[in-house]
Each structure stands twice: as C-alpha cells, then as structure tokens.
Coordinates of C-alpha atoms and ligand atoms in Angstrom, one line a residue:
X188 CA -25.5 41.1 -58.9
X189 CA -22.4 38.5 -58.4
X190 CA -22.2 35.7 -55.7
X191 CA -24.8 33.0 -57.0
X192 CA -23.3 29.5 -56.4
X193 CA -22.6 29.1 -60.3
X194 CA -20.6 32.3 -62.7
X195 CA -23.3 30.9 -65.3
X196 CA -26.0 32.4 -62.7
X197 CA -23.8 35.5 -62.5
X198 CA -23.4 35.7 -65.9
X199 CA -27.3 35.9 -66.4
X200 CA -27.4 38.8 -64.4
X201 CA -25.1 41.0 -66.4
X202 CA -28.6 42.5 -68.5
X203 CA -31.5 43.4 -67.8
X204 CA -34.3 42.2 -69.7
X205 CA -35.0 43.7 -72.6
X206 CA -37.8 46.4 -71.9
X207 CA -37.4 46.3 -68.8
X208 CA -36.7 50.5 -67.0
X209 CA -33.7 49.3 -66.2
X210 CA -32.2 48.2 -69.8
X211 CA -28.5 47.9 -69.2
X212 CA -25.9 45.7 -70.1
X213 CA -22.6 45.0 -68.2
X214 CA -21.2 43.3 -71.1
X215 CA -21.7 46.1 -74.2
X216 CA -18.9 47.6 -75.9
X217 CA -18.1 50.8 -74.2
X218 CA -18.4 49.1 -70.9
X219 CA -16.4 45.9 -71.6
X220 CA -16.3 42.9 -69.4
X221 CA -12.9 43.2 -67.9
X222 CA -14.6 44.3 -64.5
X223 CA -17.2 41.5 -64.4
X224 CA -13.8 39.1 -65.3
X225 CA -12.3 40.9 -62.5
X226 CA -15.1 39.7 -60.1
X227 CA -15.7 36.6 -61.1
X228 CA -11.5 35.9 -61.9
X229 CA -11.5 33.8 -58.5
X230 CA -14.1 31.4 -59.4
X231 CA -12.8 30.4 -62.8
X232 CA -9.6 29.4 -64.8
X233 CA -6.9 31.2 -65.2
X234 CA -6.2 32.2 -69.1
X235 CA -6.9 34.4 -71.8
X236 CA -10.1 36.8 -71.7
X237 CA -12.5 35.3 -74.2
X238 CA -13.7 37.0 -77.0
X239 CA -16.8 39.5 -75.8
X240 CA -19.1 38.5 -78.8
X241 CA -18.6 34.8 -77.5
X242 CA -19.4 35.3 -73.4
X243 CA -22.3 37.1 -74.9
X244 CA -23.7 34.0 -77.0
X245 CA -22.9 32.1 -73.8
X246 CA -25.0 34.1 -71.7
X247 CA -27.8 34.8 -74.3
X248 CA -28.2 30.4 -74.3
X249 CA -27.8 30.1 -70.3
X250 CA -30.9 32.8 -70.0
X251 CA -32.5 30.7 -72.6
X252 CA -32.3 27.3 -70.6
X253 CA -32.6 28.8 -67.1
X254 CA -35.9 30.8 -68.1
X255 CA -37.4 27.8 -69.5
X256 CA -36.5 25.8 -66.3
X257 CA -38.0 28.2 -63.5
X258 CA -40.7 28.8 -65.6
X259 CA -41.2 25.2 -66.3
X260 CA -40.9 25.1 -70.2
X261 CA -39.7 22.9 -72.2
X262 CA -36.0 24.2 -73.0
X263 CA -35.1 24.6 -76.2
X264 CA -32.6 22.4 -78.4
X265 CA -31.2 25.1 -79.5
X266 CA -29.9 26.3 -76.3
X267 CA -29.2 22.6 -75.0
X268 CA -26.6 22.8 -78.6
X269 CA -24.9 25.8 -77.7
X270 CA -24.0 24.6 -74.2
X271 CA -22.9 21.6 -75.3
X272 CA -20.4 23.3 -78.2
X273 CA -18.8 25.6 -75.2
X274 CA -18.2 22.5 -73.3
X275 CA -16.7 20.9 -76.1
X276 CA -14.9 23.5 -77.5
X277 CA -12.2 22.6 -74.3
X278 CA -12.7 19.0 -73.0
X279 CA -10.8 18.9 -69.4
X280 CA -9.3 15.8 -67.8
X281 CA -7.8 16.0 -63.9
X282 CA -5.0 14.7 -62.4
X283 CA -4.1 13.4 -58.8
X284 CA -1.1 15.0 -57.3
X285 CA 0.5 14.1 -54.3
X286 CA 1.6 16.6 -51.9
X287 CA 3.3 17.2 -48.7
X288 CA -0.4 17.7 -47.2
X289 CA -2.2 14.8 -48.9
X290 CA -3.8 14.7 -52.1
X291 CA -4.8 17.5 -54.3
X292 CA -6.5 17.4 -57.9
X293 CA -6.4 19.3 -60.7
X294 CA -8.2 20.2 -63.8
X295 CA -5.8 20.4 -67.3
X296 CA -7.9 22.5 -70.0
X297 CA -7.2 21.4 -73.2
X298 CA -7.0 23.5 -75.6
X299 CA -5.2 22.0 -78.2
X300 CA -8.3 22.5 -80.4
X301 CA -9.0 26.4 -79.5
X302 CA -11.4 27.4 -77.3
X303 CA -11.6 29.7 -74.2
X304 CA -11.0 27.5 -70.7
X305 CA -13.4 30.3 -68.9
X306 CA -16.3 29.5 -71.2
X307 CA -15.9 26.4 -71.3
X308 CA -16.0 26.2 -67.6
X309 CA -18.7 28.4 -66.7
X310 CA -21.1 25.7 -69.1
X311 CA -19.9 22.8 -67.8
X312 CA -20.4 24.1 -64.4
X313 CA -24.3 25.2 -65.4
X314 CA -24.7 22.1 -67.4
X315 CA -24.0 19.8 -64.0
X316 CA -26.0 22.1 -61.8
X317 CA -29.1 22.3 -64.1
X318 CA -29.2 18.5 -64.3
X319 CA -30.0 18.7 -60.7
X320 CA -34.1 19.4 -60.1
X321 CA -33.2 19.9 -56.3
X322 CA -31.1 23.2 -57.1
X323 CA -33.4 23.6 -60.6
X324 CA -36.2 23.8 -57.6
X325 CA -34.6 26.5 -55.7
X326 CA -34.3 29.1 -58.8
X327 CA -36.5 32.3 -58.5
X328 CA -37.3 35.2 -60.1
X329 CA -36.8 38.6 -58.3
X330 CA -40.8 38.9 -57.2
X331 CA -40.3 42.7 -58.3
X332 CA -41.6 42.7 -62.0
X333 CA -39.1 45.5 -63.3
X334 CA -36.5 43.2 -62.2
X335 CA -34.9 40.8 -64.2
X336 CA -32.4 39.0 -62.1
X337 CA -32.7 35.3 -61.4
X338 CA -31.2 33.8 -58.4
X339 CA -30.6 30.7 -56.4
X340 CA -33.0 30.8 -53.1
X341 CA -31.0 29.1 -50.5
X342 CA -33.3 30.6 -48.1
X343 CA -37.0 29.3 -49.8
X344 CA -38.3 32.8 -48.3
X345 CA -36.1 34.6 -50.5
X346 CA -38.3 36.7 -53.3
X347 CA -36.0 39.3 -54.1
X348 CA -32.2 39.5 -56.1
X349 CA -31.0 42.0 -53.2
X350 CA -33.5 42.9 -50.3
X351 CA -31.7 46.6 -49.7
X352 CA -32.7 47.5 -53.3
X353 CA -35.8 45.6 -54.9
X354 CA -37.2 44.3 -51.8
X355 CA -37.1 48.4 -50.6
X356 CA -39.4 49.6 -53.6
X357 CA -41.3 47.1 -53.2
X358 CA -42.3 48.3 -49.6
X359 CA -42.3 51.5 -51.0
X360 CA -44.5 50.8 -52.8
X361 CA -46.9 48.9 -50.8
X362 CA -46.5 52.0 -48.4
X363 CA -47.5 54.5 -51.4
X364 CA -50.8 52.4 -52.5
X365 CA -51.6 52.3 -48.6
X366 CA -51.1 56.1 -48.6
X367 CA -53.1 56.4 -51.5
X368 CA -56.1 54.8 -50.5
X369 CA -56.1 56.6 -47.0
Ligands
ZN1752 ZN1 -34.4 42.2 -58.5

C-alpha cells in the first residue's frame, strides 16, 4: 500500500505484523528495497539509496511510535531517540532562489557528517506530522483484524486500508456468516 500523505506511513506498511496470515516484508533481503524506492522516488530527496538495515531500523521506530499514537498508548523514549538520530544525521537548510517565474525555495541536505538524506527526510516529515494532533486523530488501523496496515482516514468513514481488498474480504466473511445461520 502506497500513497499515504507521509512517506513514513508507506514505510511502516511495507511489512505485515508478525503472526498475521499475510506475514511478508517488502524490504526483506531477497526482495530488496529498490522496488519500493522506485515508487517513492519522487517524494524523497535525490541521492544514494540507504542501507536496507538502516531503512528497516527507521521503519521499526516509526511503527512503534505510530502504533502507540493510534492506540492511545505512551510513545517510547527509545522510538523518539531513534527518530532524533535519523533527523540529526543529515541536517537541512532552506535556500531561497529568485527565478524568472518568482521565488522558489530549495532544501539543501548537509551530508558532510555522513548519513542519508532520504532517511533524514522521512524521519523529519513524520516527526512534523506526528506532532499535529489533528493529523494523528485521523490515523486508523485497518478494520480487518488480519491486516496490519495503518492509514490516514481523509474521509472519516474510511475503515479499510484498501476497500477492494480488505473491505471485500469483510463483506465476503459477513455473507458467509449470514449464509451459515440461514
Ligand atoms: Zn487492510
């Protein structure tokens, strides 16, 4: 599932929660992360792809933090430290340009101390988003108990990650239950 308002949400949805019947990891060693980066490429800064272990480490911190917020549980300080680590690994500055079509800003990522701008960007974008209670209120777990996806309900009545997949499964299950009782 891709296309959530922040890249961090797409990132945590690249893995099914352990124990779920669809246990699968799009960033596993055999699949690699290149396909995922191809989809997200236009939403993140240019530059080298990060090590997949670092990407999985960021994913796990974000999953921890977002699940806590969705479930109304305390956010762990470990997850906060992890996000800070990624944000501080590549500081950014904004530069203003005057062009023929007007003013434009451009973000410059300071890689002097190492680090990967894509990871720093995903962490920073998620941090800003998760500090806004009006955004956090719209985060939902998919209503299919076998699904581990978390999404942003722009429409407050949305309860499935993908209506065509999880919504259909639920309708089929309801139909079977009704048929059993009949
Ligand atoms: Zn789902």
